[in-house]
PDB file of C-alpha atoms and ligand atoms in Angstrom:
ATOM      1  CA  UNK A   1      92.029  47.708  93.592  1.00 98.00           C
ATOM      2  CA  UNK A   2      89.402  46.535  91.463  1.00 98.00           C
ATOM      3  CA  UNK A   3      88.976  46.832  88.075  1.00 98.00           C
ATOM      4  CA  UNK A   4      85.290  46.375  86.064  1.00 98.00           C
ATOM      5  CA  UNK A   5      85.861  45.212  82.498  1.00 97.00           C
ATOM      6  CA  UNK A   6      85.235  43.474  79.445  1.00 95.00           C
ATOM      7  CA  UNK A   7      88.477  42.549  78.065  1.00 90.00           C
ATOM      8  CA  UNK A   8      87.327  42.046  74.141  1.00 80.00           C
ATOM      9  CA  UNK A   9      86.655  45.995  74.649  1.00 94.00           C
ATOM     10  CA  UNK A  10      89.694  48.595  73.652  1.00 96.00           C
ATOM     11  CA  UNK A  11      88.715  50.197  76.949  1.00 97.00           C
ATOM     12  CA  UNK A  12      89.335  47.303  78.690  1.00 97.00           C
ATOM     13  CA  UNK A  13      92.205  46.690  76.798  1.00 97.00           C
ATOM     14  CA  UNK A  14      93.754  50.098  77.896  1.00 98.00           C
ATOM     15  CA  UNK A  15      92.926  50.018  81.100  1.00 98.00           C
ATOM     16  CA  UNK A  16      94.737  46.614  81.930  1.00 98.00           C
ATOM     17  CA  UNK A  17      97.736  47.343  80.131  1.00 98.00           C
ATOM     18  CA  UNK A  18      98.312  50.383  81.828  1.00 98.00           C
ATOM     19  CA  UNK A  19      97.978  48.654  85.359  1.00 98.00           C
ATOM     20  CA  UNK A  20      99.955  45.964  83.824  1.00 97.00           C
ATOM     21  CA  UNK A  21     102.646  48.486  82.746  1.00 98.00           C
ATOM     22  CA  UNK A  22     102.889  49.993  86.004  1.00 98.00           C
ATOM     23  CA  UNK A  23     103.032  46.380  87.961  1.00 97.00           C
ATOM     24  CA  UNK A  24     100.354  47.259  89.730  1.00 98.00           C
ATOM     25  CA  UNK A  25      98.176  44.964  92.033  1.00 97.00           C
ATOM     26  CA  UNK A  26      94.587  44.534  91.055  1.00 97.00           C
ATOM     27  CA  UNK A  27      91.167  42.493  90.863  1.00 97.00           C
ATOM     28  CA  UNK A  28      89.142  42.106  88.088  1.00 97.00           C
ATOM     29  CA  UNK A  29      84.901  41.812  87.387  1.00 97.00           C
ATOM     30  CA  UNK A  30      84.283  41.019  84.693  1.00 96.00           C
ATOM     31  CA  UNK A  31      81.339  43.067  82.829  1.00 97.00           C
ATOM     32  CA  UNK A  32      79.795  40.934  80.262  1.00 95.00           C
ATOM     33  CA  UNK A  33      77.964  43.544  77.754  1.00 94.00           C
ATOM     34  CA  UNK A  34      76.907  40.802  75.586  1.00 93.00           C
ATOM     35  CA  UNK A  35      74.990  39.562  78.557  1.00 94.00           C
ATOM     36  CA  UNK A  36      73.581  42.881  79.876  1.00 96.00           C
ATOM     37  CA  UNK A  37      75.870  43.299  83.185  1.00 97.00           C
ATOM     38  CA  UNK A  38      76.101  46.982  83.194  1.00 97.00           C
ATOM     39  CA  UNK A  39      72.436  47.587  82.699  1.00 98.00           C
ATOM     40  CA  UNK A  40      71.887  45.474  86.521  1.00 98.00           C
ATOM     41  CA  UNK A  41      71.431  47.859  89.319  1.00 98.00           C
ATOM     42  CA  UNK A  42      74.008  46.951  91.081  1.00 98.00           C
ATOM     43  CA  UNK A  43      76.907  47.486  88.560  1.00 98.00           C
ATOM     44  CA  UNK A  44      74.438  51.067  87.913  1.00 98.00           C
ATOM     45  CA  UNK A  45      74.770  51.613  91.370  1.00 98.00           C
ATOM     46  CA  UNK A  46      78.919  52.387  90.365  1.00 98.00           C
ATOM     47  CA  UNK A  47      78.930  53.621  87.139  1.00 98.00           C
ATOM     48  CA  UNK A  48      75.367  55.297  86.644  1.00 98.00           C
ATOM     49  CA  UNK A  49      75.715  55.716  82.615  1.00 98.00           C
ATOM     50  CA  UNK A  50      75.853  51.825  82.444  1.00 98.00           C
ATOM     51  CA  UNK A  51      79.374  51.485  80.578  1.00 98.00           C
ATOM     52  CA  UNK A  52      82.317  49.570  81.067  1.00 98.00           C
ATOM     53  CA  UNK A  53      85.123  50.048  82.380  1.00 98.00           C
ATOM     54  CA  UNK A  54      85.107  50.973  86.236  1.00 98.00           C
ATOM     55  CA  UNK A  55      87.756  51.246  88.911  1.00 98.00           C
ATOM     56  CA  UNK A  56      87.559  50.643  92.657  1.00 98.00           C
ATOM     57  CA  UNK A  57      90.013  51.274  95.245  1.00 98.00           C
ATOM     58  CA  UNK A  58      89.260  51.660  98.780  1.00 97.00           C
ATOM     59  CA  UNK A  59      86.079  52.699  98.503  1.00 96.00           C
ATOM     60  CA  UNK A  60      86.621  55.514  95.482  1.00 98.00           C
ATOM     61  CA  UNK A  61      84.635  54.737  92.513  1.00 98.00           C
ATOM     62  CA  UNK A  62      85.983  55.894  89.387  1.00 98.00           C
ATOM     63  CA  UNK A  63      84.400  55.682  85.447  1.00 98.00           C
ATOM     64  CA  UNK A  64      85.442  57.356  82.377  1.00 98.00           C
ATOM     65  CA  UNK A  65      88.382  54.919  81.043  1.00 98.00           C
ATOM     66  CA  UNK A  66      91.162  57.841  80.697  1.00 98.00           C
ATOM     67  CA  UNK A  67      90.347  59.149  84.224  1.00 98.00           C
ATOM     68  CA  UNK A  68      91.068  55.808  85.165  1.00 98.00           C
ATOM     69  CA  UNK A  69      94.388  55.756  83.132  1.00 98.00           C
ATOM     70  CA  UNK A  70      95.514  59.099  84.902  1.00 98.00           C
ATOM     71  CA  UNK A  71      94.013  57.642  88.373  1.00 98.00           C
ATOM     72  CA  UNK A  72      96.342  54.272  87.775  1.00 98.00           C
ATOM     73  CA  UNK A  73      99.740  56.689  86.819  1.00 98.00           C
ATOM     74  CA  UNK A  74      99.292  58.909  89.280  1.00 98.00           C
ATOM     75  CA  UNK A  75      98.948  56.135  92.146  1.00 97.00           C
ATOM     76  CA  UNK A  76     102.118  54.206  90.351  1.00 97.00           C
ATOM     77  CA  UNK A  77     104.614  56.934  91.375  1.00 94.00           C
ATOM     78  CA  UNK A  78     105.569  56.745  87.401  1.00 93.00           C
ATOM     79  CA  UNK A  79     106.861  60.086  86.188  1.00 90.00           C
ATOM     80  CA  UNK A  80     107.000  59.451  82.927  1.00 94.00           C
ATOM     81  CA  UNK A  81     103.903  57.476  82.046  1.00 98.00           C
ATOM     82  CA  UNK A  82     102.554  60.834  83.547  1.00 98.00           C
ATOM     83  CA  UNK A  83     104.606  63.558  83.059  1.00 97.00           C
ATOM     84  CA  UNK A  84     105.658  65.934  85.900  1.00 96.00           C
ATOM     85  CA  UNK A  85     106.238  68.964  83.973  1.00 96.00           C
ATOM     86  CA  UNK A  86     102.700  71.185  82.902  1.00 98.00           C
ATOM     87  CA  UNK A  87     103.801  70.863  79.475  1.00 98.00           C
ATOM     88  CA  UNK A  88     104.246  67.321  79.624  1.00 97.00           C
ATOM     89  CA  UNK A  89     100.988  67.013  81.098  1.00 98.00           C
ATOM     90  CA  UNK A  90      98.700  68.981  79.003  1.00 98.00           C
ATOM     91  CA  UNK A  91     100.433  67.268  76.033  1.00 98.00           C
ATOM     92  CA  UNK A  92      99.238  64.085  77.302  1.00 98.00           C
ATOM     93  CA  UNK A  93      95.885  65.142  78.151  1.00 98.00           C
ATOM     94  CA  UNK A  94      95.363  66.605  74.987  1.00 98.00           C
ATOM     95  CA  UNK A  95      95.848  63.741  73.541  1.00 98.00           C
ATOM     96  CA  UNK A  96      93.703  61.515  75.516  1.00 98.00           C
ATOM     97  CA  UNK A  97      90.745  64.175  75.211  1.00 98.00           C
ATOM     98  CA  UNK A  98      91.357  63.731  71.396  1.00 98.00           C
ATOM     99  CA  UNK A  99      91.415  60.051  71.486  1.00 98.00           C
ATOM    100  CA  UNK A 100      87.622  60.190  73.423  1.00 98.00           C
ATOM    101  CA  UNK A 101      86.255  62.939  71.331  1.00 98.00           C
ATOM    102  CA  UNK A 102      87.923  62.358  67.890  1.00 98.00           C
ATOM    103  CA  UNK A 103      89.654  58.841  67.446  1.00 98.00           C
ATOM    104  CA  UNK A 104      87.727  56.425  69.052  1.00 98.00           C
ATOM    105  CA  UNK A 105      84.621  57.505  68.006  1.00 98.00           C
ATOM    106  CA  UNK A 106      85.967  57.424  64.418  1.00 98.00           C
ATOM    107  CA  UNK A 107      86.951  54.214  64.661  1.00 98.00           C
ATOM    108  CA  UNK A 108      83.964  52.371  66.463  1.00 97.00           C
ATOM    109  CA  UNK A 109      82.091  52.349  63.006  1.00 97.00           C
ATOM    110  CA  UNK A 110      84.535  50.130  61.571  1.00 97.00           C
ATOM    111  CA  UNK A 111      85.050  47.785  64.887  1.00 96.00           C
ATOM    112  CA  UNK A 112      81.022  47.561  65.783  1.00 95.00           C
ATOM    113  CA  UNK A 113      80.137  46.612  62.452  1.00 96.00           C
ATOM    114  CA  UNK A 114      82.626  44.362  61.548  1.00 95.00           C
ATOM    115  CA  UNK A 115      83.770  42.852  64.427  1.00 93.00           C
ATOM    116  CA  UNK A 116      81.202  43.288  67.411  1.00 92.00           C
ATOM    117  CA  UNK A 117      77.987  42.800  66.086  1.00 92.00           C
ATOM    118  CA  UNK A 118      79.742  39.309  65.076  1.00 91.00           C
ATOM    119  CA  UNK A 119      80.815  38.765  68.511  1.00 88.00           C
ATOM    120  CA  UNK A 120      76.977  39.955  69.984  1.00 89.00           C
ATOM    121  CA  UNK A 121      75.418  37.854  67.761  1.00 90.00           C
ATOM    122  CA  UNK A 122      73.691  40.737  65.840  1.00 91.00           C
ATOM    123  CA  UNK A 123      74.364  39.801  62.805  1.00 92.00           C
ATOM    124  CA  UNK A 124      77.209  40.885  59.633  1.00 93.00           C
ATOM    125  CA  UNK A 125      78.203  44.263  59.427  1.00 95.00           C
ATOM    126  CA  UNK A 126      76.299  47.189  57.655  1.00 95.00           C
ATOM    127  CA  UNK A 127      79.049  48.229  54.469  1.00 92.00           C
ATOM    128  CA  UNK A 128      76.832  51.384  53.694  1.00 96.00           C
ATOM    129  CA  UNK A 129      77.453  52.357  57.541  1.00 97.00           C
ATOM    130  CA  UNK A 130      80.965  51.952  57.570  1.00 96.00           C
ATOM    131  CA  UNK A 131      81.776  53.904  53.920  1.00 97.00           C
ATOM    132  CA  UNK A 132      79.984  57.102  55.257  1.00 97.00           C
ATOM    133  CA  UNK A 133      82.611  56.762  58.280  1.00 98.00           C
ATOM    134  CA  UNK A 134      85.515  56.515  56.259  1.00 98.00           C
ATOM    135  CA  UNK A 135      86.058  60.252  55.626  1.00 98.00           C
ATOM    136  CA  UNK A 136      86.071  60.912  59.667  1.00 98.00           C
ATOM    137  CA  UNK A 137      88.255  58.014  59.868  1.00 98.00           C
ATOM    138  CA  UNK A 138      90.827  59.135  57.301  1.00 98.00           C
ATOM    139  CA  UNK A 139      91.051  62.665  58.577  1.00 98.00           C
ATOM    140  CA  UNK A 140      91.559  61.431  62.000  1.00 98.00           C
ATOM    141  CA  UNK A 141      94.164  58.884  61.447  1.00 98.00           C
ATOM    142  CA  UNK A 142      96.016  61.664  59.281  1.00 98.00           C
ATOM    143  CA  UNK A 143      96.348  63.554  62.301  1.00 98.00           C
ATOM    144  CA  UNK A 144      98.021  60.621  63.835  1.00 98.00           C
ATOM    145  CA  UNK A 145      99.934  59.887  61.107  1.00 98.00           C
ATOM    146  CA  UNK A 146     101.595  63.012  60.481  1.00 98.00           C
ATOM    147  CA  UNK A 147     102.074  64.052  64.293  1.00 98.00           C
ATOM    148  CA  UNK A 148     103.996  60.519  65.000  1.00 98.00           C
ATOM    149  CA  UNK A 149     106.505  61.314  61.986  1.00 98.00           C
ATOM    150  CA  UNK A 150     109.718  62.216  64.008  1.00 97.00           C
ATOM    151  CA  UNK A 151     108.367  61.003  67.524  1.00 98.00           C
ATOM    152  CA  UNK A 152     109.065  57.449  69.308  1.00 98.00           C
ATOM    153  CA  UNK A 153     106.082  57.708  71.352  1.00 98.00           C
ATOM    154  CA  UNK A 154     103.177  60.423  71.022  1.00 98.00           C
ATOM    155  CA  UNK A 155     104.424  62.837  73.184  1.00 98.00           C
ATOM    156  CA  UNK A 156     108.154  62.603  71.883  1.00 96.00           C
ATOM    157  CA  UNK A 157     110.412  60.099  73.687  1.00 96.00           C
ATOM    158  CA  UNK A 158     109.291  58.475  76.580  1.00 97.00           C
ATOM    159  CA  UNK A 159     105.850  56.102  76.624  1.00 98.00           C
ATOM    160  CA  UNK A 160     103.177  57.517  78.105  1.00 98.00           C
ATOM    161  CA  UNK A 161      99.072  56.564  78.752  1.00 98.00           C
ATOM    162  CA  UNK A 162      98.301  58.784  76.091  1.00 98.00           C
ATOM    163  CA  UNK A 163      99.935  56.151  74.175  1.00 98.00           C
ATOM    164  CA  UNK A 164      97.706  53.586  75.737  1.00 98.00           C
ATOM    165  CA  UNK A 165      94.744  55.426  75.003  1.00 98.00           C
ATOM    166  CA  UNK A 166      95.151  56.545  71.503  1.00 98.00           C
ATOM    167  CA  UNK A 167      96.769  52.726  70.721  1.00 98.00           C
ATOM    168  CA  UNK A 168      93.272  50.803  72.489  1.00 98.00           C
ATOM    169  CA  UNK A 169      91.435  51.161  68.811  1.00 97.00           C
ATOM    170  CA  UNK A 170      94.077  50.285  66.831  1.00 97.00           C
ATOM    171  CA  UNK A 171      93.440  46.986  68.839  1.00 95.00           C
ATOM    172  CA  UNK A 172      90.665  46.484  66.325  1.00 95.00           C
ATOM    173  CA  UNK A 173      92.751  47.371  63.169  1.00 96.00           C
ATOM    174  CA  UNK A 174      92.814  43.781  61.477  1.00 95.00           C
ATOM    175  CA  UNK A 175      89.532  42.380  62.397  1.00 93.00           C
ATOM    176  CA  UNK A 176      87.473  45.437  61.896  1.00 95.00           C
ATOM    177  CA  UNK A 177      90.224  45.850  58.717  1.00 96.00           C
ATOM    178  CA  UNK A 178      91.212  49.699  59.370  1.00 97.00           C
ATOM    179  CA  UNK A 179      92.547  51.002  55.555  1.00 98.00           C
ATOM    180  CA  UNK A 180      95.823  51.792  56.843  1.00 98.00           C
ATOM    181  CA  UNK A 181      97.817  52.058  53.596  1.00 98.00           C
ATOM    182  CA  UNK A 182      99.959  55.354  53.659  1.00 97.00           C
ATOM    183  CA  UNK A 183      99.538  55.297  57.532  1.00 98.00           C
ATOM    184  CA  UNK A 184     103.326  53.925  58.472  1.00 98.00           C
ATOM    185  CA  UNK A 185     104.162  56.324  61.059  1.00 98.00           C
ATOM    186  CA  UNK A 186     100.985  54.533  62.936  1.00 98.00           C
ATOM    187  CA  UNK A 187     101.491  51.275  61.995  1.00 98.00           C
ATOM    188  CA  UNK A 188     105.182  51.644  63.108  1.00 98.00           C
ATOM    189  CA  UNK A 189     103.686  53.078  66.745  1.00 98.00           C
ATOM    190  CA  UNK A 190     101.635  50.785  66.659  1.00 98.00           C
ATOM    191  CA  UNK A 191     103.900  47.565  66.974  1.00 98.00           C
ATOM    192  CA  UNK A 192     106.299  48.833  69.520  1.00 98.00           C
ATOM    193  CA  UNK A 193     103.228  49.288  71.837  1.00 98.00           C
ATOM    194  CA  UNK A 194     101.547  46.073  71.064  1.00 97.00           C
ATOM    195  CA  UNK A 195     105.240  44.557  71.691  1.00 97.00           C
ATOM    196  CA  UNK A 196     105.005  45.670  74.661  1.00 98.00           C
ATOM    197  CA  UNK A 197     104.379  42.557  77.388  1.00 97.00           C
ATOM    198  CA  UNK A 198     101.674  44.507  79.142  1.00 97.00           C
ATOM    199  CA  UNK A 199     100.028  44.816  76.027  1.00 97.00           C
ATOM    200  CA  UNK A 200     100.473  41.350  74.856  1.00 95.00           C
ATOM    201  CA  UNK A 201      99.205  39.974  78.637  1.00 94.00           C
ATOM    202  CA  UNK A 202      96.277  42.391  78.625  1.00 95.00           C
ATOM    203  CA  UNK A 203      94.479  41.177  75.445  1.00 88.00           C
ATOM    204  CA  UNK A 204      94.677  37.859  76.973  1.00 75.00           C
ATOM    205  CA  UNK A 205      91.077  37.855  79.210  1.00 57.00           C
ATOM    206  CA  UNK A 206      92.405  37.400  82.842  1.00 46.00           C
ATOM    207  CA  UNK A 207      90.419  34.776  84.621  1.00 40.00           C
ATOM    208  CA  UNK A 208      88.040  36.648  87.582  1.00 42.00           C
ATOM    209  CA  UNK A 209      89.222  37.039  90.700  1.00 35.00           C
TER     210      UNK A 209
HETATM  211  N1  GSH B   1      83.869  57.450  77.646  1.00 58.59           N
HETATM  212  C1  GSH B   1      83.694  56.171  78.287  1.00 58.59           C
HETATM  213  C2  GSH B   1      82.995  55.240  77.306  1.00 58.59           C
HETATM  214  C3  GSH B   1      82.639  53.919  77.953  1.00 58.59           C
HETATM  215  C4  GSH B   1      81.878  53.028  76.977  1.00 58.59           C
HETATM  216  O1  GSH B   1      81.156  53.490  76.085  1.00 58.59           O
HETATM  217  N2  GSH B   1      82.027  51.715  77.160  1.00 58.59           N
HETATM  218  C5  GSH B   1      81.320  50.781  76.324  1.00 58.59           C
HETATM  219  C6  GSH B   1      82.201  49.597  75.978  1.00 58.59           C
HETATM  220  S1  GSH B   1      83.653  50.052  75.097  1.00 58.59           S
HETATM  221  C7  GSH B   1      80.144  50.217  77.093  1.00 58.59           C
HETATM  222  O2  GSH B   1      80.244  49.971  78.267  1.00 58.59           O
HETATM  223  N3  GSH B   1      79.013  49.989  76.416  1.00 58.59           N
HETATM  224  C8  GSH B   1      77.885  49.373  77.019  1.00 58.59           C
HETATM  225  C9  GSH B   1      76.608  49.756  76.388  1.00 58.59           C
HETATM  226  O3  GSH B   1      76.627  50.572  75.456  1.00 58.59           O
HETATM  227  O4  GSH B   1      75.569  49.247  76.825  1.00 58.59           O
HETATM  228  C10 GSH B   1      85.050  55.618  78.736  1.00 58.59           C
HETATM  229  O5  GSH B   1      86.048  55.909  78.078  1.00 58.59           O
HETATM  230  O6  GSH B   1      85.109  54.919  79.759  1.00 58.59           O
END
């Protein structure tokens, strides 16, 4: 199995802790975005919207980073990381389709302009940009925040890669300096998943194969 990333990205960082999780056996690419890898026809030639990350096995190309999540679960055997029960699975996938449609995107504000622009060389970060998406932000982690009260892991007791994918952009919560104050129940979900030692391995880059 290969595995297409750039591990400074969230979606990278998902993506590799969920196939470290689940001991899985894998290659990595890496995708350099700062250098313009995914625009080359080649890496277009797998992933025709020119993003990171991308997964290979055995001739099946796959993009979209949750897909990839469910894809990796799936494969492990794991029955809780993806539930067997329809309940248990649409409670997952809901929130995985929120964390794509809702969370991430109300996060990458606060990450792109203070944190990756630095990293791409594109200069400091844009203040006026990132105080029209604090509302979004603060309704969103709310949301998290409230739902978490009561519950070990997002879906109740047992980890799943809706935890993965929800916890990627809180990857970015010191650098990019996320206003958590009053969010506990995240910040508390928060550090059992990034004490987990897939977590901890995956934000390390792994060297190419
Ligand atoms: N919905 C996609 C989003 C992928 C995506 O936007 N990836 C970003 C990095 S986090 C990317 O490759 N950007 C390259 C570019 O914009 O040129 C997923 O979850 O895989």
């Amino acid at each position: 199995m290969i595995l297409h990333v750039f591990p400074p990205s969230p979606r990278a960082l998902k993506v590799l802790a969920v196939a470290n999780h689940l001991k899985l056996n894998y290659e990595t690419r890496i995708v350099d975005l700062f250098k313009g890898d995914q625009l080359k026809p080649e890496y277009a030639a797998l992933n025709p919207n020119q993003r990171m990350p991308v997964l290979e096995d055995d001739g099946f190309v796959l993009w979209e980073s949750n897909a990839i999540l469910f894809y990796l679960a799936v494969k492990s055997g794991d029955r809780t990381m993806w539930p067997a029960d329809l309940k248990g699975q649409a409670d997952v996938l809901r929130w995985m389709t929120w964390e794509a449609a809702h969370w991430t995107p109300a996060c990458i504000p606060l990450a792109f302009e203070r944190v990756v622009k630095g990293m791409a060389g594109k200069g400091g970060p844009d203040e006026a940009i990132v105080e029209k998406a604090l509302p979004e932000f603060h309704r969103c982690a709310g949301v998290l925040n409230g739902h978490l009260k009561g519950r070990t892991w997002l879906t109740g007791a047992d980890l799943t890669i809706a935890d993965f994918a929800v916890g990627s952009a809180m990857a970015m919560a010191v650098p990019a300096q996320y206003p958590m104050a009053g969010y506990d129940e995240i910040t508390r979900w928060y550090g059992a998943l990034a004490a987990l030692p897939a977590w901890k391995k995956s934000l390390v880059a792994p060297p190419p194969a």
